[in-house]
Coordinates of C-alpha atoms in Angstrom, one line a residue:
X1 CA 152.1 185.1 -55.5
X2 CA 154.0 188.4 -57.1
X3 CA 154.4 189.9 -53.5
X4 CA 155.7 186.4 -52.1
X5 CA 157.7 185.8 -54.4
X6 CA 159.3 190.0 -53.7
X7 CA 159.3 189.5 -50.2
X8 CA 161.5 186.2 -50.5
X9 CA 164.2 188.5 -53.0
X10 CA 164.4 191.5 -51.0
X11 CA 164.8 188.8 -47.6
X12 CA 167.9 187.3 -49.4
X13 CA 169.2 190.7 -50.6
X14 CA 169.5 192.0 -46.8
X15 CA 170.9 188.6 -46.0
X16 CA 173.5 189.3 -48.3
X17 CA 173.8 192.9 -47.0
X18 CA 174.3 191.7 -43.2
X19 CA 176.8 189.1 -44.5
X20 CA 178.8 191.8 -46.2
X21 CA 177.6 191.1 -49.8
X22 CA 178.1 194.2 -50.8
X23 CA 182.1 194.5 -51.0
X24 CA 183.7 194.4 -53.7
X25 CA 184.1 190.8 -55.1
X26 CA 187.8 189.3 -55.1
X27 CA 189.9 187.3 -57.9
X28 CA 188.4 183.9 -56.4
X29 CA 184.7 185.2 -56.6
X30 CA 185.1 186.5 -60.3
X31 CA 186.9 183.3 -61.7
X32 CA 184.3 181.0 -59.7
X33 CA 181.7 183.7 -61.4
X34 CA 182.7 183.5 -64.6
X35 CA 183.3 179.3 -64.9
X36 CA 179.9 178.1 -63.2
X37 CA 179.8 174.7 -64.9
X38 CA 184.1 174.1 -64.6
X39 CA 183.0 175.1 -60.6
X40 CA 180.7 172.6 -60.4
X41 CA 183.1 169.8 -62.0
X42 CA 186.2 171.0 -60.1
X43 CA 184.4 169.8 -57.2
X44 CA 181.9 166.8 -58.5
X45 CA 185.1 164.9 -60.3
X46 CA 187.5 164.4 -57.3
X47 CA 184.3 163.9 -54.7
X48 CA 182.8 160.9 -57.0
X49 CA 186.8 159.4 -57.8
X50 CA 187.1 160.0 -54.1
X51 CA 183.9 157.8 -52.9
X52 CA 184.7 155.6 -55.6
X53 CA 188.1 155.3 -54.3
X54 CA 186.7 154.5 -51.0
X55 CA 183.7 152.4 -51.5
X56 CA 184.0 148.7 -51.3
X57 CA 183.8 146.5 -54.3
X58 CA 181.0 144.6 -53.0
X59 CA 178.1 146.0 -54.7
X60 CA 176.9 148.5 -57.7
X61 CA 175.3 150.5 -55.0
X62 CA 178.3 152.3 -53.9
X63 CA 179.4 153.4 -57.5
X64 CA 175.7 154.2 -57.9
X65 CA 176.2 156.2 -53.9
X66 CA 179.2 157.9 -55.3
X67 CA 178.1 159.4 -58.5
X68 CA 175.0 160.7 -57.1
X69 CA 176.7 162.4 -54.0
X70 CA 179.2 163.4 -56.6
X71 CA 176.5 165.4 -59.0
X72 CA 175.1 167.0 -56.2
X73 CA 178.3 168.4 -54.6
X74 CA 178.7 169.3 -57.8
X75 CA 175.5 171.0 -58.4
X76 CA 175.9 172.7 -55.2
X77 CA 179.0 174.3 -55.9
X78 CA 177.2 175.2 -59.2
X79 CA 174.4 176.8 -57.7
X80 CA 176.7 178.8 -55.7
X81 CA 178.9 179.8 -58.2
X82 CA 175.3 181.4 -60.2
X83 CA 174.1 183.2 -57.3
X84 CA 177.8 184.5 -57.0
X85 CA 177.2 186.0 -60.4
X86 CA 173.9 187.2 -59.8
X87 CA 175.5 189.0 -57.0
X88 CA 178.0 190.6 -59.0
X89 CA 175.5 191.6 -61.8
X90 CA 173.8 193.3 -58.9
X91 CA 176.9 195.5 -57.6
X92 CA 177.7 196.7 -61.1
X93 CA 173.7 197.6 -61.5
X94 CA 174.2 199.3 -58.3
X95 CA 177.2 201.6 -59.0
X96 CA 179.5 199.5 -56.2
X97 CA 181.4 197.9 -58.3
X98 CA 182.3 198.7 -62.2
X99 CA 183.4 195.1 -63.0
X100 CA 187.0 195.1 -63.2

């Protein structure tokens, strides 16, 4: 389990190398860093006011449809936003970066 679970972290770490992940992060990547959870609702707020904009008033299933795809854009974005700042915990452990 222990060398699966290594395998899968150093796998995403050379992804992140190929993809350039190891330049140095820009204003964007710190603030989005910094505010995971304000991310995540900068994007979940207008997508769910957007399908609810949207949605016919026919039935509670869209309003139920577009706070669900809502929370998940949202969570998305989130989840993003957290591996962002792994990523940036990671170029200060590594001497690339010093965090300013």
């Amino acid at each position: 389990m222990v060398n699966w679970r290594r395998s899968l972290v150093r796998g995403f770490w050379a992804l992140d190398r190929a993809m350039g992940g190891q330049r140095r992060p820009t204003g964007i990547q710190k603030w989005v860093a910094r505010h995971r959870i304000g991310t995540g609702l900068c994007v979940a707020v207008p997508t769910t006011l957007l399908f609810v904009l949207l949605s016919p008033e026919e039935g509670p299933d869209n309003l139920l449809f577009a706070v669900l795809f809502g929370l998940l854009m949202g969570l998305a974005f989130g989840l993003t936003a957290a591996s962002e700042r792994l990523r940036q915990h990671r170029l200060k452990r590594l001497g690339i970066w010093d965090g300013s």
